[in-house]
mmCIF file of C-alpha atoms in Angstrom:
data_model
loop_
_atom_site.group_PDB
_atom_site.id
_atom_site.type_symbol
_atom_site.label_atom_id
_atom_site.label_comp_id
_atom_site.label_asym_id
_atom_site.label_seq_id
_atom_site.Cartn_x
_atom_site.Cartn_y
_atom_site.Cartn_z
ATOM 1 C CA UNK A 27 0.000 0.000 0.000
ATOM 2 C CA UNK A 28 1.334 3.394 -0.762
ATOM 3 C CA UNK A 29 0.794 6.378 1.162
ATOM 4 C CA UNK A 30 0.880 9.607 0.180
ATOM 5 C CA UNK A 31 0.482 13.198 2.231
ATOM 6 C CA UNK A 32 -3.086 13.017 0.668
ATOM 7 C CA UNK A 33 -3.603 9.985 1.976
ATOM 8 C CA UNK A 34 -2.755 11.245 5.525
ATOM 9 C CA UNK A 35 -4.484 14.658 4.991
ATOM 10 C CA UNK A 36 -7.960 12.694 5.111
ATOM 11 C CA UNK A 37 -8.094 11.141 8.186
ATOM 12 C CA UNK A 38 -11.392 9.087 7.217
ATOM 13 C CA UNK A 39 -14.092 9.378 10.413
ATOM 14 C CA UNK A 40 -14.428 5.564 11.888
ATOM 15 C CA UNK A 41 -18.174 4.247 11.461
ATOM 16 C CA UNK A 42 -19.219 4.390 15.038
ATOM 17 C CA UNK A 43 -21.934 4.515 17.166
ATOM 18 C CA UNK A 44 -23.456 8.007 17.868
ATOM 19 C CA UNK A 45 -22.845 7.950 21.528
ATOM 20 C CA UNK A 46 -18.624 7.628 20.757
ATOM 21 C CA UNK A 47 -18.330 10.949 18.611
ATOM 22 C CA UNK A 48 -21.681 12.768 19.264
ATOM 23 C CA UNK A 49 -22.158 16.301 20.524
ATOM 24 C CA UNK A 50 -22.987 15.855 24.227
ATOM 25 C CA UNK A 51 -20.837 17.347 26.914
ATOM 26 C CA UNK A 52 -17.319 16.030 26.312
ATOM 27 C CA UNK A 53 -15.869 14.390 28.322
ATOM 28 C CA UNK A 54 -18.445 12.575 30.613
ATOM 29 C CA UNK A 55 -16.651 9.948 31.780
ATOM 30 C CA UNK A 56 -13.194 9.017 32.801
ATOM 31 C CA UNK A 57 -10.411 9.344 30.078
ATOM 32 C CA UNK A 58 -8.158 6.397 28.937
ATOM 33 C CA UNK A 59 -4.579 7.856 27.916
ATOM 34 C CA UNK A 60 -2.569 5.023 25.927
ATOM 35 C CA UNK A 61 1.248 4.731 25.782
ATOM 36 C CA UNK A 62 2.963 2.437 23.737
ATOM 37 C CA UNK A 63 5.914 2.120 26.089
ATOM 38 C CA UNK A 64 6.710 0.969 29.897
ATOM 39 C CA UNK A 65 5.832 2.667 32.779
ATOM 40 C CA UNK A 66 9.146 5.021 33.111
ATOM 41 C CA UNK A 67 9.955 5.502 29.464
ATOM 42 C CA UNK A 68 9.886 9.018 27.503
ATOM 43 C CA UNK A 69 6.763 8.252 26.248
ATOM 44 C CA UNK A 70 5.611 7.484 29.415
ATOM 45 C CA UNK A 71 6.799 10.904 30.888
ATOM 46 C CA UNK A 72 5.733 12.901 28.213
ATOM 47 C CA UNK A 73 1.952 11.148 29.089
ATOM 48 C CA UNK A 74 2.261 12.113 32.719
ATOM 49 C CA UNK A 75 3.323 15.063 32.076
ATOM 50 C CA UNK A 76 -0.015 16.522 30.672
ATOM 51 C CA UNK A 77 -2.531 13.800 32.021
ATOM 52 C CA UNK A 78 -2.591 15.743 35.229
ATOM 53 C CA UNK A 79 -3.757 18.812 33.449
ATOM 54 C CA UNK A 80 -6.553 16.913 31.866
ATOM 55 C CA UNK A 81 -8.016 15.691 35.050
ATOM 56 C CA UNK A 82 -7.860 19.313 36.059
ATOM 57 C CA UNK A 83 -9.601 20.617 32.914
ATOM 58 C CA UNK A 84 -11.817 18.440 31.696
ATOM 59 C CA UNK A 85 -13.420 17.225 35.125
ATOM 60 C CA UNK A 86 -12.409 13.461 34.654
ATOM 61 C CA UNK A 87 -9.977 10.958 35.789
ATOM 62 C CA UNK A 88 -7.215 10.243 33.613
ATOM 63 C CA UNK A 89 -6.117 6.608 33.955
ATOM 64 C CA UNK A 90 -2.964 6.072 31.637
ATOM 65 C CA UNK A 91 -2.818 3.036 29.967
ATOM 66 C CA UNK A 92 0.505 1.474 29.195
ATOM 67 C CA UNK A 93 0.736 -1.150 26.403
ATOM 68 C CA UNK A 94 3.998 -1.934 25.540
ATOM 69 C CA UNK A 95 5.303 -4.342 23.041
ATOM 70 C CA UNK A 96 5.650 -5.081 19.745
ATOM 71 C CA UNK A 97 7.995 -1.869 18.934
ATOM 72 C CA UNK A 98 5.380 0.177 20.244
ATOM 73 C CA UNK A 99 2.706 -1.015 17.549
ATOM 74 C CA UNK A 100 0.725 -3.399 19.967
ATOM 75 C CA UNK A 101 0.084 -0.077 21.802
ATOM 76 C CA UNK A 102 -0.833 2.083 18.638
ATOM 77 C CA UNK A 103 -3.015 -0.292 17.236
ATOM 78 C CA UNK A 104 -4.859 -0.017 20.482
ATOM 79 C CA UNK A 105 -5.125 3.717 20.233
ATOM 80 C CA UNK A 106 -6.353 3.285 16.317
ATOM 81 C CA UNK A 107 -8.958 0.993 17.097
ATOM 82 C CA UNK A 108 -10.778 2.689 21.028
ATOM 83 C CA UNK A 109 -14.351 3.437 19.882
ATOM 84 C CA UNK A 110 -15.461 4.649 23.053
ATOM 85 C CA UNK A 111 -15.229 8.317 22.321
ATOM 86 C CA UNK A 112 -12.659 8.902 25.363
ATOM 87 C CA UNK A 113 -9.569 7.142 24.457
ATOM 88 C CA UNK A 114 -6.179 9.247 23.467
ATOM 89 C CA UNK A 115 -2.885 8.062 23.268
ATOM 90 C CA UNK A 116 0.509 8.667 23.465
ATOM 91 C CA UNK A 117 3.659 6.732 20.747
ATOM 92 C CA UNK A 118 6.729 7.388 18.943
ATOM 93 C CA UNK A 119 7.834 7.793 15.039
ATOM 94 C CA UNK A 120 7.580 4.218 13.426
ATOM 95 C CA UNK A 121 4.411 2.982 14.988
ATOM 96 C CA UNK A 122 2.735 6.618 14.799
ATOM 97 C CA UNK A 123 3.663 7.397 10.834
ATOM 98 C CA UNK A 124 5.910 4.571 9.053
ATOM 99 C CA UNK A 125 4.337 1.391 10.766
ATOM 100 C CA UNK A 126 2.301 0.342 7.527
ATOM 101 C CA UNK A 127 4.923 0.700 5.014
ATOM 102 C CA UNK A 128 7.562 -1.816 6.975
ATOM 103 C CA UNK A 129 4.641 -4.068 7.453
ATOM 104 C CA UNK A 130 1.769 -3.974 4.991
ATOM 105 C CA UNK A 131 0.057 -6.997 7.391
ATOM 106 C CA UNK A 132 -0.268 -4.839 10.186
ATOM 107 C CA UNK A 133 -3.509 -4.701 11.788
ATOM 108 C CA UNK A 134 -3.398 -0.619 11.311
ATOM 109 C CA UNK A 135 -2.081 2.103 9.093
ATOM 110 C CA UNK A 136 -1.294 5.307 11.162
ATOM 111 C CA UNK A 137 -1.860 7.177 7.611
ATOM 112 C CA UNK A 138 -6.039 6.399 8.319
ATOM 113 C CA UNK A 139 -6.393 5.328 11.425
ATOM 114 C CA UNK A 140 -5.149 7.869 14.251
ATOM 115 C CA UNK A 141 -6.200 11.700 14.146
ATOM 116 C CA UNK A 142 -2.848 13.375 15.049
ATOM 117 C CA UNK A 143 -3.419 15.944 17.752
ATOM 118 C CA UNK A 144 -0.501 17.271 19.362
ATOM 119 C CA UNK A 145 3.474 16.701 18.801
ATOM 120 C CA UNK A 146 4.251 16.716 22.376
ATOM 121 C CA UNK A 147 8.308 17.068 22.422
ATOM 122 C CA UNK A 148 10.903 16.243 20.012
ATOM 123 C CA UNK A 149 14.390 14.313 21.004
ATOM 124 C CA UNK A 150 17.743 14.515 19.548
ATOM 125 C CA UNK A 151 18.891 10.969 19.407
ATOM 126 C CA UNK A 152 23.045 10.332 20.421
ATOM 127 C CA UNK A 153 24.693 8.055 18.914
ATOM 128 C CA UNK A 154 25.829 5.971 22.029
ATOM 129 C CA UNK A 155 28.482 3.376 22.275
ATOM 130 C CA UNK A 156 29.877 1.245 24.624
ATOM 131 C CA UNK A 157 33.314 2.378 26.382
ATOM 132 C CA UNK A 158 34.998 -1.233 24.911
ATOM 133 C CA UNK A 159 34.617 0.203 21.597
ATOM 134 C CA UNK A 160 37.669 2.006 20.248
ATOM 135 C CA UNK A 161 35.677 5.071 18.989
ATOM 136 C CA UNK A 162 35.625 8.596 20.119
ATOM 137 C CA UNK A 163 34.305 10.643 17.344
ATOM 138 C CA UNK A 164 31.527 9.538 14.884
ATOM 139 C CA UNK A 165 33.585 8.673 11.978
ATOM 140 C CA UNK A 166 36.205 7.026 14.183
ATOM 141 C CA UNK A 167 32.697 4.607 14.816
ATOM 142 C CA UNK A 168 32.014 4.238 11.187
ATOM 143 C CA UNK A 169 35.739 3.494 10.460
ATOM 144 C CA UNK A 170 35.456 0.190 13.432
ATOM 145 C CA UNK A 171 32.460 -0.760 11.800
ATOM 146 C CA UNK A 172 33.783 -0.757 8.398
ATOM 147 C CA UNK A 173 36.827 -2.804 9.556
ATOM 148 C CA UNK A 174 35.230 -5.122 11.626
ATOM 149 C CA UNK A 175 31.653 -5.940 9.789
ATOM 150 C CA UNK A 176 29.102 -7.616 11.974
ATOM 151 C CA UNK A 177 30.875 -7.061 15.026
ATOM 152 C CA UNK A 178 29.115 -4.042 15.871
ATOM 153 C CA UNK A 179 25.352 -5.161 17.808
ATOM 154 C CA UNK A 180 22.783 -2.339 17.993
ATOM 155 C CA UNK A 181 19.788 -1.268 19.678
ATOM 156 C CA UNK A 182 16.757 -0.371 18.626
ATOM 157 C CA UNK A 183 13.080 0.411 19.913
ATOM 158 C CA UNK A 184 12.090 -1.950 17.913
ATOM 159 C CA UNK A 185 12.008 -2.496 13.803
ATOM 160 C CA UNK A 186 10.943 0.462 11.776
ATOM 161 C CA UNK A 187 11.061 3.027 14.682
ATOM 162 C CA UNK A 188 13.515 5.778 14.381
ATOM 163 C CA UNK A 189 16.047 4.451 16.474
ATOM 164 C CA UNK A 190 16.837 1.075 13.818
ATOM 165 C CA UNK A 191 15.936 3.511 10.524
ATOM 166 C CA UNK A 192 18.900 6.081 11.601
ATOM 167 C CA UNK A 193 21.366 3.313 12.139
ATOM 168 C CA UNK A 194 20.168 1.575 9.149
ATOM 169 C CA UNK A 195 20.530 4.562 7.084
ATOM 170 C CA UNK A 196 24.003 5.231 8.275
ATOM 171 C CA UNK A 197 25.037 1.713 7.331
ATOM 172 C CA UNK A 198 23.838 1.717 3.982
ATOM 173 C CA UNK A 199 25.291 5.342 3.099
ATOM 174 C CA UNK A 200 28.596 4.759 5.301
ATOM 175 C CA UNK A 201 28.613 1.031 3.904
ATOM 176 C CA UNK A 202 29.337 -1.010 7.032
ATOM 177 C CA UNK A 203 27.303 -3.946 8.518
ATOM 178 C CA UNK A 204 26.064 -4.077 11.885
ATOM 179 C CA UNK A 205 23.545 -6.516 13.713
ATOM 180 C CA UNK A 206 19.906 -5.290 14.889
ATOM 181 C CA UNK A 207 19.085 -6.232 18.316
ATOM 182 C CA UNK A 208 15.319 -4.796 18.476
ATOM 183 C CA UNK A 209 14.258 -4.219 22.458
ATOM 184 C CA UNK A 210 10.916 -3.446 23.867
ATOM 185 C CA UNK A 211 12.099 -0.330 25.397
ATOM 186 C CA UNK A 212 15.003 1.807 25.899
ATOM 187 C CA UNK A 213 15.538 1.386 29.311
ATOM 188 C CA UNK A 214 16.434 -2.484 28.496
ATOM 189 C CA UNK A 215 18.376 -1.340 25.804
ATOM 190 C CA UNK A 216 20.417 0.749 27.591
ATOM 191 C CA UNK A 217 21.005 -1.837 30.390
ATOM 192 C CA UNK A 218 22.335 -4.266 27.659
ATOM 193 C CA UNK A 219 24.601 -1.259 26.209
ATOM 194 C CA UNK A 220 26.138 -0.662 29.404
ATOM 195 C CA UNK A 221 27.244 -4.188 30.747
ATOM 196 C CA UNK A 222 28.194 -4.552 26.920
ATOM 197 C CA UNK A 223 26.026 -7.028 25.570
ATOM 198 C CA UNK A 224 25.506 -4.245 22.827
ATOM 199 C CA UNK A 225 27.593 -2.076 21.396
ATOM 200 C CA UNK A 226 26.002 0.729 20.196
ATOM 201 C CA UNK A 227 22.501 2.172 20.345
ATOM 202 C CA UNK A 228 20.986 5.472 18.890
ATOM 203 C CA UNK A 229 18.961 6.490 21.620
ATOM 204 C CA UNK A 230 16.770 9.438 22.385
ATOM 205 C CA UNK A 231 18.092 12.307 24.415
ATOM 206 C CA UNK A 232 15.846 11.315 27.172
ATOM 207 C CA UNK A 233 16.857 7.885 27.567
ATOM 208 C CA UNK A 234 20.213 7.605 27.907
ATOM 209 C CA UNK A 235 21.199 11.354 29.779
ATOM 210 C CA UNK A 236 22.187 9.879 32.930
ATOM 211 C CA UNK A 237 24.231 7.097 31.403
ATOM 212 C CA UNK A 238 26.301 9.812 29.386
ATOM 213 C CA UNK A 239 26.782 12.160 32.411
ATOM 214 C CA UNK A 240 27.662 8.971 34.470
ATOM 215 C CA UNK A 241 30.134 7.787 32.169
ATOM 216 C CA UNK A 242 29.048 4.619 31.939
ATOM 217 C CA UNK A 243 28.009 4.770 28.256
ATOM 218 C CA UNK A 244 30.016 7.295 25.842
ATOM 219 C CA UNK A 245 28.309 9.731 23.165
ATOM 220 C CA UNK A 246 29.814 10.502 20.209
ATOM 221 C CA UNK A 247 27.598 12.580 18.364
ATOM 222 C CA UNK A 248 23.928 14.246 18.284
ATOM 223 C CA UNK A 249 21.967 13.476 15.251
ATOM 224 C CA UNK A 250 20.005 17.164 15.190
ATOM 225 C CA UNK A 251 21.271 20.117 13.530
ATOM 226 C CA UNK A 252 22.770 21.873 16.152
ATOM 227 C CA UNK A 253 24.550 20.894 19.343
ATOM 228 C CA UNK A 254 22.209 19.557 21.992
ATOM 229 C CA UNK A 255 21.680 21.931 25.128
ATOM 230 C CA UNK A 256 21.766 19.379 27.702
ATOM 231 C CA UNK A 257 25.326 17.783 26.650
ATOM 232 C CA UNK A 258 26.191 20.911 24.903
ATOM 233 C CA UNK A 259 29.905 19.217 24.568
ATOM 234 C CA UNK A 260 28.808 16.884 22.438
ATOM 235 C CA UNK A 261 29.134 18.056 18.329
ATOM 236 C CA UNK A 262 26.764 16.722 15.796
ATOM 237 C CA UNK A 263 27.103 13.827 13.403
ATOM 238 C CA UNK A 264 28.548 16.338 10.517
ATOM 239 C CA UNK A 265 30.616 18.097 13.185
ATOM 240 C CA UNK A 266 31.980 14.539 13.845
ATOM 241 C CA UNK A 267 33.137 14.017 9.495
ATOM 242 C CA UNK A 268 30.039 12.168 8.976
ATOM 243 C CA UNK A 269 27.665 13.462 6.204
ATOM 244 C CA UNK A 270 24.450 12.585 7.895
ATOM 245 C CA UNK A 271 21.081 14.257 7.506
ATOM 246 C CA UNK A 272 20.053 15.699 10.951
ATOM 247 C CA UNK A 273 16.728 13.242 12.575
ATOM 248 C CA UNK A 274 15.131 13.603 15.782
ATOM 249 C CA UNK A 275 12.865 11.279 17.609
ATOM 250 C CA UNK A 276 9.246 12.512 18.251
ATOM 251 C CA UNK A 277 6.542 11.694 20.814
ATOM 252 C CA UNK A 278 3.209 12.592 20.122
ATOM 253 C CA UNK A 279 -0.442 12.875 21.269
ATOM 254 C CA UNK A 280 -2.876 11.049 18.939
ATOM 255 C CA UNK A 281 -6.668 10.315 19.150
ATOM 256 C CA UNK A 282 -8.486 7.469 17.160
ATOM 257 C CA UNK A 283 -9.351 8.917 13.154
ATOM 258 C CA UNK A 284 -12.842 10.309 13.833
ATOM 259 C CA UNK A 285 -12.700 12.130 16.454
ATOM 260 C CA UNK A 286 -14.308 15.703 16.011
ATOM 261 C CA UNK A 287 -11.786 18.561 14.528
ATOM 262 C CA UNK A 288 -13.035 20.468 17.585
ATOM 263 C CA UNK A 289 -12.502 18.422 20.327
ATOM 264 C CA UNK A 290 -9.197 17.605 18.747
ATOM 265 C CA UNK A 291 -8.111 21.199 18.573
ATOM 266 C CA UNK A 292 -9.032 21.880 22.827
ATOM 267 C CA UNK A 293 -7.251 18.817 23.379
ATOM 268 C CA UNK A 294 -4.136 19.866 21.902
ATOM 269 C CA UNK A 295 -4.461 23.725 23.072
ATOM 270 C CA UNK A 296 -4.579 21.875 26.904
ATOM 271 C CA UNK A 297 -1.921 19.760 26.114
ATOM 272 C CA UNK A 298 0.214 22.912 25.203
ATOM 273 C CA UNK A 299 -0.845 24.623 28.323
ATOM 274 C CA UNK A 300 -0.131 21.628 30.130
ATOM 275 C CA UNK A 301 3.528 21.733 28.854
ATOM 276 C CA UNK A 302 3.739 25.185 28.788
ATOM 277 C CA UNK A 303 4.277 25.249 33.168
ATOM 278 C CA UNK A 304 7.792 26.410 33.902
ATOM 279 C CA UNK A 305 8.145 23.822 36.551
ATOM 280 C CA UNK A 306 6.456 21.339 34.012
ATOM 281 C CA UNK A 307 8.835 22.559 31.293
ATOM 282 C CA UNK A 308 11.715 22.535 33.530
ATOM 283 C CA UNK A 309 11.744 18.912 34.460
ATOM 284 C CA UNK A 310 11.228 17.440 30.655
ATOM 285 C CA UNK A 311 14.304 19.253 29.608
ATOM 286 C CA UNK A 312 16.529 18.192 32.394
ATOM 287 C CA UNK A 313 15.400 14.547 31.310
ATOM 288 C CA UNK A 314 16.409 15.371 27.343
ATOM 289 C CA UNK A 315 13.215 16.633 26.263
ATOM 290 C CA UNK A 316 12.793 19.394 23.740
ATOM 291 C CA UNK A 317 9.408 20.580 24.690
ATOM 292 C CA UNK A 318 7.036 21.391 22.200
ATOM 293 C CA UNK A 319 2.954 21.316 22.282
ATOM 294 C CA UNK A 320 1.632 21.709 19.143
ATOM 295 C CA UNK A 321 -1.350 22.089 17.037
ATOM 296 C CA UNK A 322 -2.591 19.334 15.450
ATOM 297 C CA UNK A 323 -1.533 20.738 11.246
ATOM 298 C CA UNK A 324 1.954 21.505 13.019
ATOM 299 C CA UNK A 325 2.113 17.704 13.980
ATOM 300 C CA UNK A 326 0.612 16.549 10.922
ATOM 301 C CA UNK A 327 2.748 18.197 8.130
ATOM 302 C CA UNK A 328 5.616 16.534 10.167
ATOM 303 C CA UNK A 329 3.952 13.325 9.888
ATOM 304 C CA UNK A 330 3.715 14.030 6.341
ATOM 305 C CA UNK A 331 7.242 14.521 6.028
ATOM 306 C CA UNK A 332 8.802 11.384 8.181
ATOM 307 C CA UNK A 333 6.714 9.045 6.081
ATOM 308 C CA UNK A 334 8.056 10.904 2.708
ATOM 309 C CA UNK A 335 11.945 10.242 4.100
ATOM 310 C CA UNK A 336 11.338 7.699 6.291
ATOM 311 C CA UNK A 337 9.259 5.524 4.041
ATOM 312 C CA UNK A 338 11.412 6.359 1.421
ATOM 313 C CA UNK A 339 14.122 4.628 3.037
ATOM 314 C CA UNK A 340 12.212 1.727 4.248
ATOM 315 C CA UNK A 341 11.024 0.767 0.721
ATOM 316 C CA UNK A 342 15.050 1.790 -0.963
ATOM 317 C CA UNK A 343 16.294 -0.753 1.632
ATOM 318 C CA UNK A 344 13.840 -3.563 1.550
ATOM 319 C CA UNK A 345 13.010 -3.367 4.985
ATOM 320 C CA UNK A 346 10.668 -5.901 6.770
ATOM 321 C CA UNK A 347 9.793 -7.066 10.047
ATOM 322 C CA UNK A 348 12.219 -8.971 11.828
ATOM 323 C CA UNK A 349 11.077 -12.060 13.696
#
């Protein structure tokens, strides 16, 4: 199946039952906040971050909901398929926008099937290696790899998220091979990388700060534009000699396709309040967060554009599901 910015403009309403979508007072009942990830992962905190607000605003509980597994799909596809009018949710790049081109099986396309509402923060990933490996610069990395192919073991979120495409993308343009090791989470990713069992991971920001300051873990490069604020000593991929086009991990706020336009739009102007509370604001940054909030066309021309590179590279390297 291709899809195509048109495709994820239309955001087809879900045949449901008048009580789900209808007008009445919204919400009257208790809200259901899915998160593909662990309890403790930057999904996770980027969830509890605003679900407090929402309690406060809209008069209900907020019970989040985590569903991990699967890369983060089994989650989405939970979020894509609620019909009970009250159900949000909270995933990654990959399951959120690419899921259906790596798999065309999958039980949901992101494209048709979630109603994007809010991008909630963006994350630089780091390109993160183990101290045994004899790298200290980014192309001092590539240059082991390329001498030394399928000795390097890497960690991902999971196949087709952001964390496998960027290292998969490096290999092919770099030309070095490397072995996938796809985890349920970062945090178990990161506990392999650092007793060694990996080698390398590219990791959000937010998931492997305290392993960099600690020591315990070394970075070699940031994959955004510019330096990263948090480990501000750390240079960028190109800073490092590789040619690498800047990529960022995402989390975002998504409702199932046919929820009103309307309640989508107070949703995400909450949700920015919600992250807009110094204190709030504050603590996701410390943890490698680049706060954002957003409006839901914001978030959805940047879907747009991760399935136009993203996919691009999926299809121009033959991904597929492992396992």
């Amino acid at each position: 199946m291709t899809i195509t910015r048109r495709g994820l403009a239309a955001l087809p309403a879900l045949a449901l039952p008048a009580t789900a979508w209808g007008q009445a007072a919204w919400p009257d009942r208790p809200l259901r906040m899915i998160v593909a990830f662990p309890g403790g992962s930057t999904p996770d905190l980027a969830a509890r971050a605003v679900a407090p607000h929402f309690q406060q605003v809209f008069g209900q509980p907020v019970v989040v909901d985590n569903r991990a597994g699967g890369g983060g799909h089994i989650g989405t596809e939970a979020i894509a398929r609620a019909t009970d009018g009250h159900t949000l949710g909270v995933t990654i790049g990959g399951p959120g926008s690419t899921a259906k081109i790596l798999n065309p099986a999958l039980g949901y396309d992101p494209a048709t099937d979630l109603a994007p509402v809010s991008l909630l923060a963006r994350l630089p990933f780091v390109l993160a290696t183990h101290p045994s490996v004899p790298a200290r610069t980014a192309s001092e990395f590539v240059a082991y790899a390329k001498a030394n192919p399928g000795r390097i073991s890497y960690a991902s979120t999971g196949p087709g998220t952001l964390s496998h495409l960027v290292m998969e993308d490096l290999a092919a343009t770099q030309g070095f091979e490397a072995v996938h090791v796809p985890y349920r989470a970062v945090g178990q990713a990161v506990l392999d990388l650092v007793a060694g069992r990996i080698q390398a991971f590219f990791a959000a920001t937010g998931g492997v700060l305290p392993q960099v300051r600690e020591g315990t873990v070394r970075a070699l490069a940031v994959t955004s534009a510019e330096r990263f604020a948090a480990i501000p000593d750390v240079p960028t991929m190109r800073e490092s000699g590789v040619n690498a086009d800047p990529a960022v991990a995402w989390i975002g706020l998504f409702a199932p396709a046919g929820m009103p336009a309307d309640r989508i739009a107070r949703i995400a102007a909450e949700a920015g309040r919600a992250l807009a509370v110094p204190e709030q604001r504050r603590a996701l940054e410390t943890a490698g967060f680049v706060v954002v909030g957003s409006d839901p066309a914001e978030f959805q021309a940047l879907l747009a554009s991760d399935i136009a590179r993203w996919g691009g590279i999926i299809r121009r390297l033959g991904l597929r599901p492992e396992g």
